[in-house]
Every structure is written in C-alpha cells, then in structure tokens.
Coordinates of C-alpha atoms in Angstrom, one line a residue:
M132 CA 15.1 8.3 34.4
S133 CA 17.5 11.1 33.0
E134 CA 16.3 14.6 32.8
K135 CA 16.7 14.6 29.0
V136 CA 14.3 11.6 28.7
S137 CA 11.9 13.1 31.2
K138 CA 11.8 16.3 29.1
A139 CA 11.2 14.4 25.9
E140 CA 8.2 12.8 27.5
E141 CA 6.8 16.1 28.7
V142 CA 7.4 17.4 25.0
A143 CA 5.5 14.4 23.5
A144 CA 2.7 14.9 26.0
A145 CA 2.7 18.7 25.1
Q146 CA 2.7 17.7 21.3
Q147 CA -0.2 15.5 21.6
A148 CA -2.3 18.0 23.8
D149 CA -1.3 21.1 22.1
S150 CA -2.2 19.7 18.6
I151 CA -5.7 19.3 19.8
V152 CA -6.4 21.9 22.3
T153 CA -6.0 24.9 20.2
S154 CA -7.1 28.4 20.6
E155 CA -9.8 27.7 18.2
P156 CA -11.7 24.8 19.8
G157 CA -13.2 22.4 17.2
A158 CA -11.9 24.3 14.3
W159 CA -10.4 21.1 12.8
M160 CA -12.7 18.7 14.8
T161 CA -13.3 15.4 12.6
T162 CA -16.9 15.3 11.7
R163 CA -19.0 12.3 10.9
K164 CA -19.2 13.6 7.3
E165 CA -15.6 13.8 6.8
L166 CA -14.7 10.6 8.4
W167 CA -17.3 8.7 6.2
A168 CA -16.0 10.7 3.1
F169 CA -12.5 9.3 4.0
Y170 CA -14.0 5.6 4.2
V171 CA -16.0 6.2 0.9
Y172 CA -12.9 7.4 -1.0
Y173 CA -11.3 4.0 -0.2
I174 CA -14.2 2.2 -2.0
G175 CA -13.2 4.0 -5.2
N176 CA -9.3 3.5 -4.8
N177 CA -9.6 0.0 -4.3
G178 CA -6.9 -1.1 -6.6
L179 CA -9.1 -2.9 -9.2
S180 CA -8.1 -0.5 -12.2
G181 CA -4.3 0.1 -11.4
F182 CA -3.4 -3.1 -9.3
N183 CA -5.7 -5.8 -10.4
F184 CA -7.2 -5.7 -13.9
G185 CA -4.7 -3.4 -15.3
P186 CA -1.7 -5.6 -14.5
S187 CA -3.8 -8.4 -15.8
Q188 CA -4.8 -6.9 -19.0
F189 CA -1.1 -5.9 -19.5
Q190 CA 0.0 -9.6 -19.1
N191 CA -3.0 -10.8 -21.2
L192 CA -1.7 -8.7 -23.9
L193 CA 1.9 -9.8 -23.7
F194 CA 0.6 -13.4 -23.8
L195 CA -1.4 -13.0 -26.9
A196 CA 1.4 -11.0 -28.5
G197 CA 4.1 -13.4 -27.4
Y198 CA 5.4 -16.6 -29.3
D199 CA 6.5 -20.1 -28.1
P200 CA 10.4 -20.0 -28.0
S201 CA 10.7 -23.7 -29.1
Q202 CA 9.7 -22.5 -32.6
P203 CA 11.0 -19.8 -34.9
P204 CA 10.1 -16.2 -33.7
F205 CA 6.5 -15.3 -34.2
T206 CA 5.4 -18.4 -35.9
A207 CA 3.7 -20.2 -33.1
A208 CA 1.3 -18.5 -30.6
C209 CA 1.8 -19.2 -26.9
G210 CA -0.3 -21.9 -25.4
A211 CA -1.2 -23.2 -21.9
G212 CA 1.7 -25.8 -22.0
T213 CA 4.3 -23.7 -23.5
D214 CA 6.6 -20.9 -22.6
C215 CA 5.9 -17.6 -24.0
V216 CA 8.3 -14.8 -24.6
L217 CA 8.6 -11.3 -26.3
P218 CA 11.7 -9.0 -27.2
Y219 CA 11.8 -6.3 -24.4
L220 CA 14.4 -4.0 -23.3
G221 CA 17.3 -5.5 -25.6
R222 CA 16.6 -9.2 -25.1
I223 CA 14.2 -11.8 -25.5
R224 CA 12.3 -12.2 -22.0
D225 CA 9.6 -14.7 -20.7
V226 CA 6.3 -12.5 -20.2
N227 CA 6.3 -13.1 -16.6
S228 CA 9.6 -11.7 -16.2
I229 CA 8.6 -8.7 -18.4
V230 CA 5.6 -8.1 -15.9
L231 CA 8.0 -8.2 -13.1
L232 CA 10.7 -5.9 -14.7
T233 CA 7.8 -3.3 -15.7
N234 CA 6.8 -3.5 -12.3
G235 CA 10.2 -2.6 -11.0
I236 CA 10.6 0.2 -13.3
S237 CA 7.1 1.5 -12.1
F238 CA 8.1 1.6 -8.4
A239 CA 11.4 3.1 -9.3
L240 CA 9.6 6.1 -11.0
Q241 CA 7.2 6.2 -8.0
A242 CA 10.2 6.7 -5.5
V243 CA 11.6 9.4 -7.8
V244 CA 8.1 11.1 -7.7
L245 CA 7.5 10.9 -4.0
L246 CA 11.0 12.4 -3.5
M247 CA 10.0 15.4 -5.2
V248 CA 6.3 15.8 -4.0
G249 CA 6.3 13.8 -0.6
A250 CA 7.1 16.7 1.6
W251 CA 4.8 19.1 0.1
A252 CA 2.0 17.6 2.2
D253 CA 3.7 19.0 5.2
Y254 CA 3.5 22.7 4.0
G255 CA 0.6 25.3 3.9
T256 CA -3.1 24.2 3.6
W257 CA -3.2 23.0 -0.1
R258 CA -1.9 19.5 0.6
P259 CA -5.3 17.7 -0.2
N260 CA -4.5 18.9 -3.8
I261 CA -1.9 16.4 -4.0
T262 CA -4.4 13.5 -3.4
I263 CA -6.9 15.3 -6.0
V264 CA -4.3 15.5 -8.8
F265 CA -3.1 11.9 -8.5
T266 CA -6.7 10.7 -8.4
I267 CA -7.7 12.4 -11.6
L268 CA -4.6 11.1 -13.5
A269 CA -5.3 7.6 -12.3
V270 CA -9.0 8.0 -13.6
G271 CA -7.7 9.1 -16.7
V272 CA -5.3 6.4 -17.2
S273 CA -8.2 3.9 -16.5
F274 CA -10.3 5.4 -19.4
A275 CA -7.3 5.3 -21.6
W276 CA -7.2 1.5 -21.5
L277 CA -10.3 1.6 -23.7
G278 CA -8.1 2.2 -26.6
V279 CA -5.7 -0.6 -25.6
D280 CA -7.7 -3.8 -26.4
D281 CA -5.7 -5.5 -29.0
P282 CA -2.6 -7.4 -28.7
S283 CA -0.6 -5.3 -31.3
R284 CA -1.0 -2.4 -28.9
W285 CA 1.0 -4.3 -26.1
E286 CA 3.9 -1.4 -26.2
A287 CA 1.2 1.1 -25.3
G288 CA -0.1 -1.3 -22.4
V289 CA 3.4 -1.0 -21.0
A290 CA 3.0 2.9 -20.6
L291 CA -0.6 2.5 -19.1
Y292 CA 0.5 -0.3 -16.8
I293 CA 3.5 1.9 -15.3
L294 CA 1.5 5.2 -15.2
G295 CA -1.6 3.3 -13.5
L296 CA 0.7 1.8 -10.8
I297 CA 2.3 5.1 -10.3
T298 CA -0.9 7.3 -10.0
Y299 CA -2.7 4.7 -7.8
Q300 CA 0.1 4.2 -5.6
C301 CA 0.8 8.0 -4.9
A302 CA -3.0 8.7 -4.6
L303 CA -3.1 5.9 -2.0
T304 CA -0.3 7.2 -0.2
F305 CA -1.4 10.6 0.3
W306 CA -4.9 9.4 1.3
T307 CA -3.7 7.1 3.7
A308 CA -1.4 9.9 5.4
A309 CA -4.5 11.9 6.2
F310 CA -5.8 9.3 8.8
P311 CA -3.4 10.2 11.7
G312 CA -4.9 13.8 11.6
L313 CA -8.5 12.5 11.5
A314 CA -7.7 10.4 14.5
R315 CA -6.0 13.4 16.5
D316 CA -9.0 15.6 15.7
L317 CA -11.8 13.0 16.7
P318 CA -14.2 14.6 19.5
E319 CA -13.2 12.0 21.7
V320 CA -9.6 12.0 21.1
Q321 CA -9.6 15.7 21.7
E322 CA -11.4 15.2 24.9
S323 CA -8.8 12.7 25.9
A324 CA -6.3 15.4 25.1
A325 CA -7.9 18.0 27.3
Q326 CA -7.7 15.2 30.1
L327 CA -4.0 15.0 29.4
A328 CA -3.3 18.8 29.5
S329 CA -5.3 19.2 32.9
G330 CA -3.4 16.2 34.4
E331 CA -6.4 13.7 34.7
K332 CA -4.7 11.2 32.3
S333 CA -1.0 10.4 31.9
A334 CA 1.0 10.6 28.5
T335 CA 0.9 6.8 28.1
E336 CA -2.7 6.6 28.6
H337 CA -3.6 9.2 26.0
A338 CA -1.1 7.7 23.5
D339 CA -2.4 4.2 23.8
Y340 CA -5.9 5.7 23.4
E341 CA -5.2 7.5 20.2
S342 CA -3.2 4.5 19.0
L343 CA -6.5 2.5 19.2
E344 CA -8.5 5.1 17.5
R345 CA -6.0 5.2 14.6
N346 CA -6.3 1.5 14.4
R347 CA -10.1 1.8 14.5
I348 CA -10.1 4.3 11.4
S349 CA -7.6 2.2 9.7
N350 CA -9.5 -1.1 10.0
V351 CA -13.0 0.4 9.5
S352 CA -11.7 2.0 6.3
F353 CA -10.6 -1.4 4.9
A354 CA -13.8 -3.0 6.0
V355 CA -16.1 -0.2 4.3
C356 CA -13.7 -0.7 1.2
S357 CA -14.2 -4.5 1.2
A358 CA -17.8 -4.2 1.4
G359 CA -18.2 -1.6 -1.4
E360 CA -15.7 -3.5 -3.7
I361 CA -17.9 -6.6 -3.5
I362 CA -20.9 -4.6 -4.7
I363 CA -18.6 -3.2 -7.7
L364 CA -17.5 -6.8 -8.5
A365 CA -20.8 -8.0 -8.6
V366 CA -21.9 -5.3 -11.0
M367 CA -18.7 -6.3 -13.2
V368 CA -20.0 -9.9 -13.3
G369 CA -23.0 -8.5 -15.0
I370 CA -21.1 -6.3 -17.3
L371 CA -18.9 -9.4 -18.4
K372 CA -22.2 -11.4 -19.0
G373 CA -23.4 -8.6 -21.3
L374 CA -20.1 -8.4 -23.0
K375 CA -20.1 -12.2 -23.5
S376 CA -16.5 -12.2 -22.4
D377 CA -16.3 -16.1 -22.1
E378 CA -17.4 -16.6 -25.8
S379 CA -14.0 -15.5 -27.4
T380 CA -10.5 -14.5 -26.8
E381 CA -11.2 -10.9 -28.4
N382 CA -14.3 -10.4 -26.1
N383 CA -12.3 -11.2 -23.1
T384 CA -9.6 -8.8 -24.0
K385 CA -12.0 -5.9 -24.7
A386 CA -13.7 -7.0 -21.4
F387 CA -10.5 -6.2 -19.6
S388 CA -10.4 -2.6 -20.6
V389 CA -14.1 -2.0 -20.0
L390 CA -13.8 -3.3 -16.3
I391 CA -10.5 -0.9 -15.9
A392 CA -12.4 2.0 -17.3
F393 CA -15.6 1.2 -15.1
S394 CA -13.4 1.1 -11.9
G395 CA -12.0 4.4 -12.9
G396 CA -15.5 5.9 -13.1
I397 CA -16.4 4.6 -9.8
W398 CA -13.2 5.8 -8.1
L399 CA -14.1 9.5 -9.3
L400 CA -17.4 9.2 -8.0
C401 CA -16.4 7.9 -4.6
A402 CA -13.6 10.6 -4.4
L403 CA -15.8 13.6 -4.7
P404 CA -17.0 13.5 -1.3
W405 CA -13.5 13.4 0.2
F406 CA -12.5 16.3 -2.2
F407 CA -15.1 18.6 -0.9
F408 CA -15.4 17.6 2.9
E409 CA -11.7 16.9 3.8
K410 CA -10.7 19.9 6.1
R411 CA -7.6 21.7 5.1
R412 CA -5.6 21.5 8.3
P413 CA -2.8 24.0 8.2
G414 CA 0.7 22.4 7.8
L415 CA 4.1 23.8 8.6
A416 CA 5.6 26.9 7.3
L417 CA 8.1 26.6 4.5
P418 CA 11.7 26.9 6.0
V419 CA 13.6 30.3 4.9
G420 CA 15.5 29.9 1.8
A421 CA 13.7 26.6 0.8
S422 CA 11.6 26.3 -2.3
M423 CA 8.8 23.8 -3.2
L424 CA 11.1 22.4 -5.9
T425 CA 13.9 21.4 -3.6
I426 CA 12.1 20.9 -0.3
G427 CA 11.1 17.2 -1.0
F428 CA 14.9 16.3 -1.6
K429 CA 16.1 18.3 1.4
Q430 CA 13.4 17.1 3.9
T431 CA 14.0 13.4 3.0
V432 CA 17.8 13.7 3.4
V433 CA 16.9 15.4 6.8
A434 CA 14.5 12.8 7.6
F435 CA 17.0 9.9 6.9
R436 CA 19.6 11.7 9.0
E437 CA 16.9 12.2 11.8
C438 CA 16.0 8.5 11.5
M439 CA 19.4 7.6 12.6
R440 CA 18.7 9.4 16.1
L441 CA 15.3 7.9 16.0
K442 CA 16.6 4.3 16.3
Q443 CA 12.9 2.8 16.8
T444 CA 11.8 4.5 13.6
F445 CA 14.9 3.5 12.0
L446 CA 14.6 -0.3 12.9
Y447 CA 10.9 -0.2 11.6
L448 CA 12.2 1.6 8.4
I449 CA 14.4 -1.3 7.7
F450 CA 11.7 -3.9 8.4
Y451 CA 9.1 -1.7 6.2
F452 CA 11.7 -1.8 3.4
L453 CA 12.5 -5.5 3.5
M454 CA 9.0 -7.0 4.3
G455 CA 7.3 -4.4 2.0
D456 CA 9.4 -5.7 -0.8
V457 CA 8.7 -9.4 0.1
L458 CA 5.0 -8.9 0.1
N459 CA 4.7 -6.6 -3.1
T460 CA 6.8 -9.0 -5.1
T461 CA 5.4 -12.1 -3.8
V462 CA 1.9 -10.7 -4.7
T463 CA 3.0 -9.8 -8.2
V464 CA 4.6 -13.3 -8.7
I465 CA 1.3 -15.0 -7.6
G466 CA -0.7 -12.8 -9.7
T467 CA 1.4 -13.6 -12.8
L468 CA 0.9 -17.5 -12.1
Q469 CA -2.7 -16.8 -11.3
N470 CA -3.3 -15.3 -14.7
S471 CA -1.7 -18.1 -16.4
V472 CA -3.7 -20.6 -14.4
V473 CA -7.1 -19.3 -15.3
S474 CA -6.0 -18.5 -19.0
Y475 CA -6.6 -14.9 -18.3
S476 CA -10.4 -15.3 -18.1
T477 CA -12.0 -12.0 -17.0
L478 CA -15.2 -13.8 -15.4
Q479 CA -12.8 -16.2 -13.6
L480 CA -10.6 -13.2 -12.2
T481 CA -13.6 -11.1 -11.0
L482 CA -15.2 -14.2 -9.0
L483 CA -11.8 -15.0 -7.6
L484 CA -11.6 -11.3 -6.6
I485 CA -15.1 -11.4 -5.0
V486 CA -13.8 -14.3 -2.6
G487 CA -10.5 -12.4 -2.0
I488 CA -12.5 -9.2 -1.1
V489 CA -15.2 -11.1 1.2
A490 CA -12.3 -12.8 3.0
Q491 CA -10.3 -9.6 3.3
G492 CA -13.2 -7.7 4.9
L493 CA -13.7 -10.8 7.3
G494 CA -10.0 -10.8 8.1
I495 CA -9.4 -7.3 8.8
Y496 CA -12.9 -7.0 11.0
L497 CA -11.6 -10.2 13.0
F498 CA -8.3 -8.9 13.4
W499 CA -9.8 -5.6 14.7
L500 CA -12.4 -7.4 17.0
V501 CA -9.5 -9.4 18.7
Q502 CA -7.3 -6.3 19.0
K503 CA -10.3 -4.2 20.5
R504 CA -11.4 -6.9 22.9
F505 CA -7.9 -7.8 24.2
R506 CA -6.3 -4.3 23.7
I507 CA -3.5 -5.7 21.9
P508 CA -0.7 -3.3 20.7
T509 CA -0.4 -2.7 16.9
K510 CA 3.1 -4.1 16.9
T511 CA 1.9 -7.4 18.3
M512 CA -0.9 -7.8 15.8
L513 CA 1.7 -7.0 13.0
C514 CA 4.1 -9.8 14.2
F515 CA 1.1 -12.1 14.1
N516 CA 0.4 -11.0 10.4
V517 CA 3.8 -11.3 9.1
V518 CA 4.1 -15.0 10.1
W519 CA 1.2 -15.6 7.6
I520 CA 3.1 -13.7 5.0
L521 CA 6.0 -16.0 5.4
V522 CA 4.0 -19.0 5.0
L523 CA 2.6 -17.7 1.8
T524 CA 6.3 -17.6 0.3
I525 CA 6.7 -21.2 1.6
W526 CA 3.7 -22.1 -0.2
G527 CA 5.2 -21.0 -3.6
L528 CA 8.6 -22.3 -2.7
I529 CA 7.2 -25.7 -2.6
G530 CA 6.4 -25.3 -6.5
I531 CA 10.0 -25.3 -7.6
H532 CA 10.5 -28.9 -8.0
T533 CA 6.8 -30.2 -8.4
D534 CA 3.8 -29.6 -10.3
K535 CA 1.5 -30.7 -7.6
F536 CA 1.5 -27.6 -5.5
G537 CA 2.9 -24.0 -5.6
F538 CA 0.1 -22.0 -7.3
K539 CA -0.3 -24.3 -10.2
H540 CA -4.0 -25.3 -10.1
V541 CA -7.2 -23.5 -10.1
W542 CA -8.2 -25.1 -6.7
E543 CA -5.0 -23.5 -5.3
I544 CA -5.8 -20.0 -6.6
W545 CA -9.1 -20.0 -5.1
L546 CA -7.7 -21.2 -1.8
Y547 CA -5.1 -18.4 -2.2
Q548 CA -7.6 -15.7 -2.6
A549 CA -9.3 -16.8 0.7
Y550 CA -6.1 -17.2 2.6
Y551 CA -4.7 -13.7 1.4
G552 CA -7.8 -12.0 2.3
L553 CA -8.0 -13.5 5.8
M554 CA -4.4 -13.6 7.1
V555 CA -2.4 -11.4 4.8
C556 CA -4.6 -8.4 4.0
P557 CA -4.4 -6.9 7.5
W558 CA -0.9 -6.1 6.9
Y559 CA -2.0 -3.1 4.8
A560 CA -3.8 -1.7 7.9
Y561 CA -1.3 -2.4 10.6
S562 CA 1.8 -1.5 8.7
Q563 CA 0.6 1.8 8.0
T564 CA -0.8 2.4 11.6
M565 CA 2.7 1.5 12.8
I566 CA 4.3 4.2 11.0
S567 CA 2.2 6.5 12.9
E568 CA 3.2 4.9 15.9
V569 CA 7.0 5.6 15.4
S570 CA 6.9 9.2 13.7
P571 CA 6.9 12.5 15.2
L572 CA 3.3 14.1 14.8
P573 CA 4.4 17.6 13.5
Q574 CA 6.1 15.9 10.5
M575 CA 3.8 13.1 10.1
F576 CA 3.2 13.6 6.2
L577 CA 7.0 13.8 5.7
F578 CA 7.5 10.4 7.6
F579 CA 4.6 8.9 5.6
A580 CA 6.2 10.1 2.5
L581 CA 9.6 8.8 3.7
F582 CA 8.2 5.3 4.4
S583 CA 6.5 5.5 0.9
V584 CA 9.7 6.2 -0.8
V585 CA 11.2 3.5 1.2
G586 CA 8.5 1.1 0.2
K587 CA 8.5 2.1 -3.5
T588 CA 12.5 1.7 -3.6
S589 CA 12.2 -1.7 -2.0
A590 CA 9.3 -2.6 -4.4
F591 CA 11.3 -2.1 -7.5
I592 CA 14.3 -4.1 -6.3
G593 CA 12.4 -7.2 -5.5
P594 CA 10.7 -7.5 -9.0
L595 CA 13.8 -6.9 -10.7
V596 CA 15.6 -9.4 -8.8
S597 CA 12.8 -11.7 -9.3
S598 CA 12.7 -11.1 -12.8
A599 CA 16.7 -11.9 -13.2
I600 CA 15.9 -15.2 -11.1
I601 CA 13.0 -16.4 -13.5
T602 CA 15.4 -15.7 -16.5
A603 CA 18.5 -17.3 -15.0
S604 CA 16.4 -20.5 -13.8
G605 CA 15.1 -21.4 -17.2
N606 CA 12.0 -19.6 -16.8
N607 CA 10.9 -21.4 -13.7
D608 CA 8.5 -18.8 -12.3
N609 CA 8.7 -20.4 -8.8
Y610 CA 12.3 -19.6 -8.0
P611 CA 11.7 -16.2 -6.7
F612 CA 10.2 -17.6 -3.7
V613 CA 13.6 -18.7 -2.5
F614 CA 14.7 -15.0 -2.4
L615 CA 11.4 -13.8 -1.1
F616 CA 11.2 -16.3 1.9
T617 CA 14.8 -15.6 2.9
L618 CA 14.3 -11.9 2.8
G619 CA 11.3 -12.0 4.7
A620 CA 12.6 -14.2 7.4
L621 CA 15.7 -11.7 7.8
S622 CA 13.1 -8.7 8.0
T623 CA 11.0 -10.1 10.7
G624 CA 13.9 -9.8 13.2
F625 CA 14.1 -6.0 12.8
L626 CA 10.3 -5.9 13.6
Y627 CA 11.0 -7.9 16.9
F628 CA 13.4 -5.2 18.2
V629 CA 11.1 -2.3 17.5
D630 CA 10.2 -0.7 20.9
V631 CA 7.3 1.6 20.7
E632 CA 7.6 3.0 24.3
K633 CA 11.4 4.0 23.4
S634 CA 10.0 5.3 20.1
R635 CA 7.8 7.7 21.7
K636 CA 10.6 9.1 23.9
E637 CA 12.8 9.4 20.8
C638 CA 10.1 11.3 18.9
G639 CA 9.6 13.7 21.9
E640 CA 13.3 14.4 21.8
F641 CA 13.1 15.0 17.9
V642 CA 10.3 17.5 18.3
L643 CA 12.3 19.5 21.0
A644 CA 15.4 19.6 18.7
E645 CA 13.2 20.8 15.8
A646 CA 11.6 23.4 18.1
K647 CA 15.2 24.6 18.5
R648 CA 15.8 24.3 14.8
E649 CA 18.4 21.8 15.2
A650 CA 16.8 19.0 13.4
F651 CA 15.5 21.1 10.4
A652 CA 18.2 23.7 10.2
D653 CA 19.7 22.7 6.9
A654 CA 16.4 22.6 5.4

C-alpha cells in the first residue's frame, strides 16, 4: 500500500477520533432527550401537508376547475371517464401534466435555494436556525390552505403547492443532515473513538461501528415517524367524519384544506422539542474573504470540483441524481393516477395512507432487523431496495396499452400502498445514510446540501420530461414509466461500482488536502 494511501487512512482515523475525543469531554455528547427530540420532529415533518394532502388538494382543485377537451372550453365539467384540461403557462394542458410541470418548477426553485443556503449549515453555531426558519414557513403555508378551498382559487393553489414543497423539502434536508453528528456524539460511539485513539480498535472497526449506529438512528427515526403518523391519520379520519367529507364535493374540498392545516399544527408541536434540545455543535470558521451571501455557491463549486477527486463520492452522486429522479417522479406520477382512481376522496386517501404508513414502519423495521442481525453493509441494503423501485416502474409500464393493470383500479392502489411502504420506503433511510458513508466528516453538512441540490435538480428534470411525454402521447398518463424504467436501470450500474472502503481512503486524502488549505483555497 502506498505511503499516500496509508497517510490518508491515518487522517481518516484521526478525523473520526479527534472529532469525538475533544478537550471538553462530553461537551457535545448526544443525550437521550436530544435523540428523542430528533425522532419526534420527524413525526411532525411527515409530509402529510406538503407532500401528500397538499398535492392532492392542488390536483383536486385543478380537476374541479378544468373542462372536458372534447367539448367547447369550460362548457362541460371533467368526469371520471373524460380527459381534463386547463390553460396553464401558455397552452392547454392535461391536469396531470400541470401537476408534474408545477412539481418540476418547485424542485428547480429548491435547487436555487439550497445552492444559496446549503453551505450555511457548516459555519458557526447557528445552523439549527435554518431548520427552524423553514419549519415555521412550512407551517404557515399549511394554515394558508384554509383560504384556498374553492376551485376558483386554483391559481393560488399553484403558489401554495410550490411553497409547500420547497419548505417541506428544505426543512427535511437540514433536519436529516443533523443525524451524522448525533451518531458521532453518542456515548457508545465516543467510547469506540477513544478505543481507536488508544489503539485498541482499528479505523475500519470503528468506521463500521459508527456506520451501524448511523443506520440505527436513521431507521429508528423512520419507525417512530410511522408510529406517530398512524395516530395522526386515525385522528384525521375522525375529523373527516365530523366534516362529513363524503357527503358532497364541497365538503370534500374543504376537508382537504382542514387536514393540511391540522398537519401543520402537529408539525409545529412536534418540532418544538428539537428546537430547544438540539445542541448547537460548532461548525467551521468562515474562510477569509468569503461572505454568507456567496459562500453557498463557492462551496458548491468546490464540492463539485472535489467530487471529481472523490471518485466513489462522485459515482454515488451520479446514482443519487438519477435514481432520486426516478423515484420522485414515479411517486408523483402514481400519485396523480391514484387521486383520479379514488376520485379525490379525502377519506379514501387517508385510509390508503394509513395502510401505507403501517407498511412503511414494518418495512423499515424489518430491513433494519435483517441488517443488524447479519451486519449487512449500507450499500448492500440499498442495492436490494433499488430492485423493488425498478419493479414499481415496470408495474406502471404495463398499463400503457391495457386498462386491466398499471395503477388503474382501486385494488391496485391499495396494493401499491402496502408494496411502497414495505419495499420502497427504506430508500429514504438508506440513501441518506449512504451519503454519510461517502462524505468527509468536517464538511458533512456541505455534502448533504450538495446531494440535496443534486437531488432537487434531478427531481425537476423528471417531472418536466414526464409532463412533456404525457402531452406528446395524447394524454396517456402511463407513458412516463418508459422513461423512468430506462433511467432507473441505467442508474443502478453506478451504484454497483461504488466502493465504500475506497471512499474512506479518498475522504481521508480530502481532509488532509483541506487541512493544508488546498481543497478550499478558492473559497
């Protein structure tokens, strides 16, 4: 082994040990109270407002405001067996195409926001404020839906839909980026680091142990979120019964807005413990000559440049870009089909979500039990998970030329919710944990932000392409699955070639270069 690689391994080991064994023992130790505050936050930021009911209400308003294109404009309402269109951004578009196009615009804006503020989380001690600000904005958007409960206000629904997705995704991004630090400062991980520093444990043994702890925190957070979300959804069923949502279209539409606002209130309640109990762990010093207005763009450029040296990180970045696009767009396309199949029924959608969340909690817990029992690496678990994402695209692909299968029947939607929860949802845990496996520890927040920017960039490309495909195919809503399956199959090859062991060595070299001011000299 070369002297350079050996030196990189030593730096990587020192990076792990020195970050934990500090001059102030226990100063940033993760307490049980802080850890559970982290878990509880996710119960609130569960996606019900910005990711589930918000998009469903938006599509519902479009459907009610739209018209049957086989008749003169706005003379015949949309029906279960007709196409449904509206004028949007300069042309007449299918409402499902409008949802995908708006979704793409939202993700494009998210990419810009994260480019600007993504690196802020790496500097000073105030980075928790980013999560707090986005959370408060998201809750405000949730309550704003109470004023948008009539089809005539669908244009306002466009703004709330975009804002809801941006604030939800940004809050989720910066909350997620906190978990590697929590894992690093766990008492048992600190003890492992002390053993590493004293020579009782090898760098590889310590890295594997910390990786398992990161997976534990990630998976437990999803399990806790699932359990809390089931309770929230059960309460929502009672709210819908009280509002008599199934008695009229007007009641159903108002019920959507009430559920979104209720979700926002729960989110704020669950976020408060995290706001108060998260320890403000110190970040990096702002480079000389840099400002907070420009550091995000400069650091992103540097991170991209360094990713070319971090070959394993770069391979995973490409995979994350492509597969993130596939899954985000697939879920959005299926969501539009699902809403149409159940006729936008708030009660039906809520019951479907209960099935999906129960399956999600069970799926993530079973994945974690298997991983823990057999000590399976993160990459292997992610590879297994990706297979089932590809199967999901094949399911939709079949529906291009038949009405018998392809998310076109109520029974399929129930089956999809169970399948998605059991086999697909572990992606959200393992794909994020994998980022921490291939990122340098001192710039962990920066690389999480970089991956988020890449994820959001890909997430706006997919919906825009899918929207164009639907329009070009004569409003066949299943045609995007051709594009999604092809892209998913291609992306899987990049994941196969990621070598986590090589990545640790490369990250060690990166830290050494940064210490010499080589990596971030331009920043």
